Amino acid sequence: MDMPRFAGPVNFMRLPHLTWDDDAVEQVQIGIVGVPWDGGTTNRPGARHGPRQLRDLSTMIRWINPASGINPYEACNIADMGDAPVNPADMADSLDRITTFYKVLKEKNIVPMTAGGDHLISYPVLKAIAATSPVGMIHFDAHTDLFDNYFGGFKYTHGTPFRRAIEDGHLDPKRTVQIGIRGAMYNDDDIVWGLEQGVRIIRIEEVEDRGIKDVMAEARKIVGDKPTYVSFDIDSIDPAFAPGTGTPEIGGFTTREAQRMVRLLEGLNLIGADLVEVSPPFDNTGGTAWVGANIMYELLCVLSQSPAIKSK
């Protein structure tokens, strides 16, 4: 309360901004990182501007979660670790730079909370934090992102990250749950491949029929108590609430439903999370980024309770 929320440095959640040179980095348990890159986008670009707007809107976030009573900033040491380095002119170089940055986070036992960027950024993050053994994943999205290639063989787009992560051994398909899948399709190749690998794909209609608690109970059972990553694409939320994204699909979750689902992750062994595909050019009100910042806060709350948080 020393400074109004519209004043002061624009850092995630008004937290301290640290670099690798700061001694305080050794005490950080959760690092919030921006990845301002959308080189994997195949239609409407702009998610490269997401981290900056998410930072701005996140300054409105308060401390205590009224549903759970969690204050993530008291539960553990959290800092804004700045942006991962990217190269807007070279995809391969960007993926390498992002992976290298997250490897340092892992070496320092810092659990990453990432703000994207398009969904391809999840691949280099997983490549870094799951380099030695595959992890499970709970994935909220309108799309599976399990496609093999785009436009005649191009393997790295925001529609392919989790196929690459499974193929490369960073993601365990039998401990991967995708929730909220919907929308018209060119074909069902992604669905068929995912099911063949053991991915549990839960369409939005199934969530509606069964209810959130039942679906999330199944998701928790599938990932178990082993290390698990959470990936939240803003287009899992209906465009009535979050229009500022590259590939919107009608019939999605409400913001209240999204909050409830994330809160039901509490207690899992979470080793990182991301919030991706906020594209400010498609919502000049900032409303989509405000939704994204609130989902990031909910993710911080459950991350702060994770057994993966190391004492420092």
mmCIF file of C-alpha atoms in Angstrom:
data_model
loop_
_atom_site.group_PDB
_atom_site.id
_atom_site.type_symbol
_atom_site.label_atom_id
_atom_site.label_comp_id
_atom_site.label_asym_id
_atom_site.label_seq_id
_atom_site.Cartn_x
_atom_site.Cartn_y
_atom_site.Cartn_z
ATOM 1 C CA MET A 1 0.000 0.000 0.000
ATOM 2 C CA ASP A 2 3.011 2.321 -0.326
ATOM 3 C CA MET A 3 2.331 2.958 -4.002
ATOM 4 C CA PRO A 4 -0.963 2.998 -5.949
ATOM 5 C CA ARG A 5 -1.281 0.197 -8.447
ATOM 6 C CA PHE A 6 -1.208 2.545 -11.437
ATOM 7 C CA ALA A 7 2.210 3.888 -10.413
ATOM 8 C CA GLY A 8 5.737 2.548 -10.134
ATOM 9 C CA PRO A 9 7.616 0.013 -12.281
ATOM 10 C CA VAL A 10 5.527 -2.276 -14.477
ATOM 11 C CA ASN A 11 6.538 -5.714 -13.205
ATOM 12 C CA PHE A 12 4.455 -8.883 -13.002
ATOM 13 C CA MET A 13 2.148 -8.562 -9.980
ATOM 14 C CA ARG A 14 4.280 -5.565 -8.826
ATOM 15 C CA LEU A 15 6.960 -8.017 -7.707
ATOM 16 C CA PRO A 16 10.695 -7.301 -7.724
ATOM 17 C CA HIS A 17 12.380 -7.606 -11.110
ATOM 18 C CA LEU A 18 15.576 -9.641 -10.876
ATOM 19 C CA THR A 19 18.371 -10.646 -13.241
ATOM 20 C CA TRP A 20 20.872 -13.492 -12.991
ATOM 21 C CA ASP A 21 23.367 -11.045 -11.451
ATOM 22 C CA ASP A 22 21.176 -10.279 -8.440
ATOM 23 C CA ASP A 23 22.120 -12.137 -5.254
ATOM 24 C CA ALA A 24 18.418 -12.440 -4.390
ATOM 25 C CA VAL A 25 17.924 -14.843 -7.321
ATOM 26 C CA GLU A 26 19.243 -17.640 -5.097
ATOM 27 C CA GLN A 27 16.153 -17.259 -2.878
ATOM 28 C CA VAL A 28 13.585 -17.235 -5.697
ATOM 29 C CA GLN A 29 11.247 -20.228 -5.742
ATOM 30 C CA ILE A 30 8.845 -19.193 -8.537
ATOM 31 C CA GLY A 31 10.038 -17.038 -11.422
ATOM 32 C CA ILE A 32 7.531 -15.279 -13.659
ATOM 33 C CA VAL A 33 8.954 -15.054 -17.173
ATOM 34 C CA GLY A 34 7.701 -13.377 -20.331
ATOM 35 C CA VAL A 35 8.360 -14.965 -23.716
ATOM 36 C CA PRO A 36 7.494 -12.223 -26.243
ATOM 37 C CA TRP A 37 7.499 -14.360 -29.364
ATOM 38 C CA ASP A 38 4.880 -15.508 -31.872
ATOM 39 C CA GLY A 39 7.032 -16.995 -34.626
ATOM 40 C CA GLY A 40 4.935 -20.174 -34.519
ATOM 41 C CA THR A 41 1.665 -18.417 -35.339
ATOM 42 C CA THR A 42 -0.089 -19.643 -38.492
ATOM 43 C CA ASN A 43 -2.949 -17.137 -38.739
ATOM 44 C CA ARG A 44 -3.413 -13.968 -36.663
ATOM 45 C CA PRO A 45 -0.147 -12.752 -35.090
ATOM 46 C CA GLY A 46 0.318 -10.457 -32.111
ATOM 47 C CA ALA A 47 0.963 -12.742 -29.140
ATOM 48 C CA ARG A 48 4.544 -11.419 -29.035
ATOM 49 C CA HIS A 49 3.001 -8.359 -27.388
ATOM 50 C CA GLY A 50 1.211 -10.462 -24.760
ATOM 51 C CA PRO A 51 3.830 -10.435 -21.980
ATOM 52 C CA ARG A 52 4.105 -6.650 -21.932
ATOM 53 C CA GLN A 53 0.348 -6.135 -21.667
ATOM 54 C CA LEU A 54 -0.008 -8.975 -19.152
ATOM 55 C CA ARG A 55 2.620 -7.279 -16.988
ATOM 56 C CA ASP A 56 0.700 -4.020 -17.139
ATOM 57 C CA LEU A 57 -2.678 -5.545 -16.264
ATOM 58 C CA SER A 58 -1.188 -7.781 -13.570
ATOM 59 C CA THR A 59 -0.391 -4.714 -11.469
ATOM 60 C CA MET A 60 -4.109 -4.717 -10.620
ATOM 61 C CA ILE A 61 -3.851 -8.110 -8.893
ATOM 62 C CA ARG A 62 -4.173 -8.131 -5.102
ATOM 63 C CA TRP A 63 -2.738 -10.648 -2.620
ATOM 64 C CA ILE A 64 -5.202 -13.123 -1.103
ATOM 65 C CA ASN A 65 -7.291 -15.600 -3.089
ATOM 66 C CA PRO A 66 -10.817 -15.354 -1.642
ATOM 67 C CA ALA A 67 -11.715 -18.946 -2.604
ATOM 68 C CA SER A 68 -8.674 -20.740 -1.201
ATOM 69 C CA GLY A 69 -7.263 -18.200 1.233
ATOM 70 C CA ILE A 70 -3.859 -18.601 -0.416
ATOM 71 C CA ASN A 71 -1.477 -15.658 -0.522
ATOM 72 C CA PRO A 72 1.141 -16.954 -2.987
ATOM 73 C CA TYR A 73 3.570 -14.136 -2.171
ATOM 74 C CA GLU A 74 3.669 -15.165 1.487
ATOM 75 C CA ALA A 75 3.715 -18.883 0.691
ATOM 76 C CA CYS A 76 6.951 -18.630 -1.287
ATOM 77 C CA ASN A 77 9.465 -16.262 -2.814
ATOM 78 C CA ILE A 78 8.313 -15.043 -6.249
ATOM 79 C CA ALA A 79 9.997 -12.597 -8.629
ATOM 80 C CA ASP A 80 9.636 -11.206 -12.136
ATOM 81 C CA MET A 81 12.601 -12.734 -13.950
ATOM 82 C CA GLY A 82 12.163 -10.577 -17.048
ATOM 83 C CA ASP A 83 11.799 -11.908 -20.581
ATOM 84 C CA ALA A 84 13.500 -14.904 -22.132
ATOM 85 C CA PRO A 85 15.695 -13.810 -25.056
ATOM 86 C CA VAL A 86 14.127 -14.327 -28.492
ATOM 87 C CA ASN A 87 15.039 -13.715 -32.118
ATOM 88 C CA PRO A 88 12.034 -12.523 -34.165
ATOM 89 C CA ALA A 89 13.905 -13.227 -37.400
ATOM 90 C CA ASP A 90 14.944 -16.836 -36.705
ATOM 91 C CA MET A 91 12.676 -19.534 -35.276
ATOM 92 C CA ALA A 92 15.356 -22.140 -34.553
ATOM 93 C CA ASP A 93 17.527 -19.591 -32.785
ATOM 94 C CA SER A 94 14.559 -18.415 -30.693
ATOM 95 C CA LEU A 95 13.719 -21.951 -29.602
ATOM 96 C CA ASP A 96 17.357 -22.507 -28.584
ATOM 97 C CA ARG A 97 17.523 -19.212 -26.684
ATOM 98 C CA ILE A 98 14.313 -19.955 -24.783
ATOM 99 C CA THR A 99 15.493 -23.463 -23.894
ATOM 100 C CA THR A 100 18.816 -22.128 -22.620
ATOM 101 C CA PHE A 101 17.091 -19.527 -20.430
ATOM 102 C CA TYR A 102 14.813 -22.129 -18.837
ATOM 103 C CA LYS A 103 17.697 -24.512 -18.254
ATOM 104 C CA VAL A 104 19.233 -21.861 -16.008
ATOM 105 C CA LEU A 105 15.934 -21.556 -14.119
ATOM 106 C CA LYS A 106 15.919 -25.321 -13.601
ATOM 107 C CA GLU A 107 19.528 -25.325 -12.425
ATOM 108 C CA LYS A 108 18.590 -22.728 -9.831
ATOM 109 C CA ASN A 109 15.507 -24.725 -8.722
ATOM 110 C CA ILE A 110 13.175 -21.937 -9.844
ATOM 111 C CA VAL A 111 9.697 -23.114 -10.878
ATOM 112 C CA PRO A 112 8.650 -21.147 -13.986
ATOM 113 C CA MET A 113 5.349 -19.333 -14.475
ATOM 114 C CA THR A 114 5.435 -18.252 -18.116
ATOM 115 C CA ALA A 115 3.507 -15.568 -19.978
ATOM 116 C CA GLY A 116 3.446 -16.071 -23.754
ATOM 117 C CA GLY A 117 3.768 -15.654 -26.612
ATOM 118 C CA ASP A 118 2.160 -18.225 -28.894
ATOM 119 C CA HIS A 119 1.775 -21.835 -27.841
ATOM 120 C CA LEU A 120 4.958 -23.058 -29.510
ATOM 121 C CA ILE A 121 6.872 -21.540 -26.579
ATOM 122 C CA SER A 122 5.695 -24.443 -24.410
ATOM 123 C CA TYR A 123 7.944 -26.769 -26.399
ATOM 124 C CA PRO A 124 11.329 -25.175 -25.513
ATOM 125 C CA VAL A 125 10.141 -24.720 -21.921
ATOM 126 C CA LEU A 126 9.352 -28.441 -21.648
ATOM 127 C CA LYS A 127 12.597 -29.272 -23.434
ATOM 128 C CA ALA A 128 14.463 -27.500 -20.635
ATOM 129 C CA ILE A 129 12.553 -28.485 -17.519
ATOM 130 C CA ALA A 130 11.845 -32.074 -18.631
ATOM 131 C CA ALA A 131 15.239 -32.739 -20.186
ATOM 132 C CA THR A 132 16.005 -35.812 -18.076
ATOM 133 C CA SER A 133 12.601 -37.511 -17.860
ATOM 134 C CA PRO A 134 9.100 -36.911 -19.284
ATOM 135 C CA VAL A 135 6.493 -35.075 -17.230
ATOM 136 C CA GLY A 136 2.719 -35.156 -17.171
ATOM 137 C CA MET A 137 0.573 -32.243 -18.296
ATOM 138 C CA ILE A 138 -2.869 -30.761 -17.734
ATOM 139 C CA HIS A 139 -3.640 -28.654 -20.778
ATOM 140 C CA PHE A 140 -6.565 -26.226 -21.125
ATOM 141 C CA ASP A 141 -7.189 -25.317 -24.758
ATOM 142 C CA ALA A 142 -9.649 -25.236 -27.642
ATOM 143 C CA HIS A 143 -7.069 -27.125 -29.736
ATOM 144 C CA THR A 144 -4.920 -30.196 -29.081
ATOM 145 C CA ASP A 145 -1.714 -28.735 -30.577
ATOM 146 C CA LEU A 146 -0.838 -32.324 -31.526
ATOM 147 C CA PHE A 147 -0.595 -31.757 -35.286
ATOM 148 C CA ASP A 148 2.400 -33.174 -37.112
ATOM 149 C CA ASN A 149 3.094 -30.333 -39.554
ATOM 150 C CA TYR A 150 1.677 -27.312 -41.339
ATOM 151 C CA PHE A 151 1.966 -26.145 -44.947
ATOM 152 C CA GLY A 152 3.734 -29.102 -46.479
ATOM 153 C CA GLY A 153 5.982 -30.309 -43.704
ATOM 154 C CA PHE A 154 6.740 -27.378 -41.394
ATOM 155 C CA LYS A 155 7.186 -29.082 -38.015
ATOM 156 C CA TYR A 156 7.304 -26.190 -35.545
ATOM 157 C CA THR A 157 4.154 -24.068 -35.175
ATOM 158 C CA HIS A 158 1.794 -23.217 -32.352
ATOM 159 C CA GLY A 159 -0.259 -26.241 -33.486
ATOM 160 C CA THR A 160 2.551 -28.786 -33.016
ATOM 161 C CA PRO A 161 4.344 -28.203 -29.649
ATOM 162 C CA PHE A 162 2.962 -31.132 -27.717
ATOM 163 C CA ARG A 163 3.441 -33.620 -30.552
ATOM 164 C CA ARG A 164 7.100 -32.603 -30.689
ATOM 165 C CA ALA A 165 7.366 -32.795 -26.879
ATOM 166 C CA ILE A 166 5.901 -36.314 -26.841
ATOM 167 C CA GLU A 167 8.106 -37.478 -29.726
ATOM 168 C CA ASP A 168 11.205 -36.054 -28.055
ATOM 169 C CA GLY A 169 10.465 -37.718 -24.719
ATOM 170 C CA HIS A 170 9.716 -34.586 -22.699
ATOM 171 C CA LEU A 171 5.990 -35.242 -22.255
ATOM 172 C CA ASP A 172 4.423 -38.509 -21.090
ATOM 173 C CA PRO A 173 1.314 -38.988 -23.253
ATOM 174 C CA LYS A 174 -0.279 -41.392 -20.769
ATOM 175 C CA ARG A 175 -0.108 -38.650 -18.132
ATOM 176 C CA THR A 176 -1.371 -35.893 -20.440
ATOM 177 C CA VAL A 177 -4.923 -34.536 -20.207
ATOM 178 C CA GLN A 178 -6.366 -31.973 -22.617
ATOM 179 C CA ILE A 179 -9.509 -30.161 -21.474
ATOM 180 C CA GLY A 180 -11.921 -27.980 -23.438
ATOM 181 C CA ILE A 181 -11.134 -29.126 -26.997
ATOM 182 C CA ARG A 182 -13.652 -27.805 -29.523
ATOM 183 C CA GLY A 183 -14.122 -26.069 -32.883
ATOM 184 C CA ALA A 184 -14.370 -27.063 -36.534
ATOM 185 C CA MET A 185 -11.497 -29.114 -37.947
ATOM 186 C CA TYR A 186 -9.737 -29.729 -41.254
ATOM 187 C CA ASN A 187 -9.383 -33.376 -40.207
ATOM 188 C CA ASP A 188 -9.006 -35.439 -37.056
ATOM 189 C CA ASP A 189 -5.373 -36.487 -37.518
ATOM 190 C CA ASP A 190 -4.314 -34.754 -34.297
ATOM 191 C CA ILE A 191 -7.077 -36.421 -32.290
ATOM 192 C CA VAL A 192 -6.366 -39.874 -33.703
ATOM 193 C CA TRP A 193 -2.610 -39.581 -33.100
ATOM 194 C CA GLY A 194 -3.116 -38.305 -29.556
ATOM 195 C CA LEU A 195 -5.490 -41.111 -28.635
ATOM 196 C CA GLU A 196 -3.092 -43.677 -30.098
ATOM 197 C CA GLN A 197 -0.344 -42.349 -27.803
ATOM 198 C CA GLY A 198 -2.603 -42.483 -24.742
ATOM 199 C CA VAL A 199 -3.464 -38.793 -24.388
ATOM 200 C CA ARG A 200 -6.782 -38.197 -22.600
ATOM 201 C CA ILE A 201 -8.705 -35.684 -24.729
ATOM 202 C CA ILE A 202 -11.777 -34.169 -23.071
ATOM 203 C CA ARG A 203 -13.960 -32.147 -25.396
ATOM 204 C CA ILE A 204 -15.926 -29.176 -24.108
ATOM 205 C CA GLU A 205 -19.185 -31.094 -24.507
ATOM 206 C CA GLU A 206 -17.956 -33.778 -22.105
ATOM 207 C CA VAL A 207 -16.999 -31.139 -19.555
ATOM 208 C CA GLU A 208 -20.490 -29.664 -19.826
ATOM 209 C CA ASP A 209 -22.162 -33.062 -19.440
ATOM 210 C CA ARG A 210 -20.027 -34.298 -16.525
ATOM 211 C CA GLY A 211 -19.254 -31.076 -14.699
ATOM 212 C CA ILE A 212 -15.977 -29.451 -13.760
ATOM 213 C CA LYS A 213 -15.388 -31.278 -10.469
ATOM 214 C CA ASP A 214 -15.758 -34.705 -12.046
ATOM 215 C CA VAL A 215 -13.510 -33.874 -14.994
ATOM 216 C CA MET A 216 -10.822 -32.344 -12.801
ATOM 217 C CA ALA A 217 -10.948 -35.346 -10.462
ATOM 218 C CA GLU A 218 -10.177 -37.558 -13.465
ATOM 219 C CA ALA A 219 -7.369 -35.234 -14.576
ATOM 220 C CA ARG A 220 -5.810 -35.361 -11.108
ATOM 221 C CA LYS A 221 -5.999 -39.160 -11.101
ATOM 222 C CA ILE A 222 -4.300 -39.403 -14.510
ATOM 223 C CA VAL A 223 -1.305 -37.199 -13.616
ATOM 224 C CA GLY A 224 -1.060 -38.604 -10.089
ATOM 225 C CA ASP A 225 1.654 -37.381 -7.744
ATOM 226 C CA LYS A 226 4.443 -37.265 -10.315
ATOM 227 C CA PRO A 227 5.845 -34.027 -11.810
ATOM 228 C CA THR A 228 3.209 -32.245 -13.879
ATOM 229 C CA TYR A 229 3.159 -29.162 -16.089
ATOM 230 C CA VAL A 230 0.128 -26.932 -16.678
ATOM 231 C CA SER A 231 -0.459 -25.160 -19.983
ATOM 232 C CA PHE A 232 -3.342 -22.716 -20.294
ATOM 233 C CA ASP A 233 -4.210 -21.307 -23.707
ATOM 234 C CA ILE A 234 -6.396 -18.216 -23.372
ATOM 235 C CA ASP A 235 -8.539 -19.503 -26.256
ATOM 236 C CA SER A 236 -9.873 -22.218 -23.954
ATOM 237 C CA ILE A 237 -12.003 -19.354 -22.634
ATOM 238 C CA ASP A 238 -14.922 -18.248 -24.777
ATOM 239 C CA PRO A 239 -14.138 -15.229 -26.995
ATOM 240 C CA ALA A 240 -17.026 -13.391 -25.346
ATOM 241 C CA PHE A 241 -14.673 -13.085 -22.361
ATOM 242 C CA ALA A 242 -11.285 -13.218 -24.110
ATOM 243 C CA PRO A 243 -11.470 -12.078 -27.752
ATOM 244 C CA GLY A 244 -7.826 -11.020 -27.996
ATOM 245 C CA THR A 245 -6.297 -14.224 -29.280
ATOM 246 C CA GLY A 246 -5.107 -15.591 -32.595
ATOM 247 C CA THR A 247 -7.442 -18.569 -33.027
ATOM 248 C CA PRO A 248 -10.694 -17.927 -31.139
ATOM 249 C CA GLU A 249 -13.352 -20.647 -30.914
ATOM 250 C CA ILE A 250 -16.886 -20.044 -29.683
ATOM 251 C CA GLY A 251 -18.453 -22.254 -27.012
ATOM 252 C CA GLY A 252 -15.601 -22.065 -24.535
ATOM 253 C CA PHE A 253 -15.280 -21.757 -20.783
ATOM 254 C CA THR A 254 -16.462 -18.756 -18.831
ATOM 255 C CA THR A 255 -13.889 -16.952 -16.736
ATOM 256 C CA ARG A 256 -15.545 -18.308 -13.582
ATOM 257 C CA GLU A 257 -15.281 -21.876 -14.881
ATOM 258 C CA ALA A 258 -11.621 -21.315 -15.732
ATOM 259 C CA GLN A 259 -10.902 -20.081 -12.210
ATOM 260 C CA ARG A 260 -12.586 -23.133 -10.685
ATOM 261 C CA MET A 261 -10.648 -25.554 -12.869
ATOM 262 C CA VAL A 262 -7.285 -24.017 -12.006
ATOM 263 C CA ARG A 263 -8.117 -23.947 -8.298
ATOM 264 C CA LEU A 264 -8.797 -27.687 -8.459
ATOM 265 C CA LEU A 265 -5.113 -28.215 -9.343
ATOM 266 C CA GLU A 266 -4.084 -27.444 -5.770
ATOM 267 C CA GLY A 267 -1.948 -30.133 -4.182
ATOM 268 C CA LEU A 268 -0.577 -31.590 -7.408
ATOM 269 C CA ASN A 269 3.175 -31.890 -7.948
ATOM 270 C CA LEU A 270 3.385 -28.949 -10.351
ATOM 271 C CA ILE A 271 6.780 -28.125 -11.831
ATOM 272 C CA GLY A 272 5.736 -25.169 -13.990
ATOM 273 C CA ALA A 273 2.900 -23.492 -15.860
ATOM 274 C CA ASP A 274 2.230 -21.164 -18.760
ATOM 275 C CA LEU A 275 -0.486 -18.793 -19.957
ATOM 276 C CA VAL A 276 -0.257 -18.247 -23.703
ATOM 277 C CA GLU A 277 -1.828 -16.743 -26.828
ATOM 278 C CA VAL A 278 -2.944 -13.363 -25.457
ATOM 279 C CA SER A 279 -2.784 -11.124 -28.541
ATOM 280 C CA PRO A 280 -3.310 -7.448 -27.606
ATOM 281 C CA PRO A 281 -3.890 -6.199 -31.194
ATOM 282 C CA PHE A 282 -7.198 -8.108 -31.235
ATOM 283 C CA ASP A 283 -8.475 -6.581 -27.994
ATOM 284 C CA ASN A 284 -7.499 -2.972 -27.555
ATOM 285 C CA THR A 285 -9.556 -2.740 -24.346
ATOM 286 C CA GLY A 286 -7.011 -4.884 -22.505
ATOM 287 C CA GLY A 287 -9.822 -7.132 -21.293
ATOM 288 C CA THR A 288 -8.240 -10.336 -22.577
ATOM 289 C CA ALA A 289 -4.958 -9.546 -20.836
ATOM 290 C CA TRP A 290 -6.903 -8.834 -17.647
ATOM 291 C CA VAL A 291 -8.424 -12.313 -17.891
ATOM 292 C CA GLY A 292 -4.964 -13.743 -18.575
ATOM 293 C CA ALA A 293 -3.385 -11.949 -15.620
ATOM 294 C CA ASN A 294 -6.061 -13.336 -13.309
ATOM 295 C CA ILE A 295 -5.516 -16.886 -14.582
ATOM 296 C CA MET A 296 -1.780 -16.408 -14.026
ATOM 297 C CA TYR A 297 -2.562 -15.387 -10.442
ATOM 298 C CA GLU A 298 -4.685 -18.522 -9.954
ATOM 299 C CA LEU A 299 -1.811 -20.599 -11.345
ATOM 300 C CA LEU A 300 0.624 -18.877 -8.983
ATOM 301 C CA CYS A 301 -1.624 -19.801 -6.061
ATOM 302 C CA VAL A 302 -1.566 -23.533 -6.882
ATOM 303 C CA LEU A 303 2.120 -23.478 -7.855
ATOM 304 C CA SER A 304 2.939 -21.959 -4.468
ATOM 305 C CA GLN A 305 1.459 -25.044 -2.786
ATOM 306 C CA SER A 306 3.301 -27.567 -4.960
ATOM 307 C CA PRO A 307 5.712 -30.110 -3.443
ATOM 308 C CA ALA A 308 8.091 -29.090 -6.259
ATOM 309 C CA ILE A 309 8.774 -25.780 -4.545
ATOM 310 C CA LYS A 310 12.208 -26.181 -3.012
ATOM 311 C CA SER A 311 13.091 -24.571 0.310
ATOM 312 C CA LYS A 312 15.717 -21.879 -0.083
#
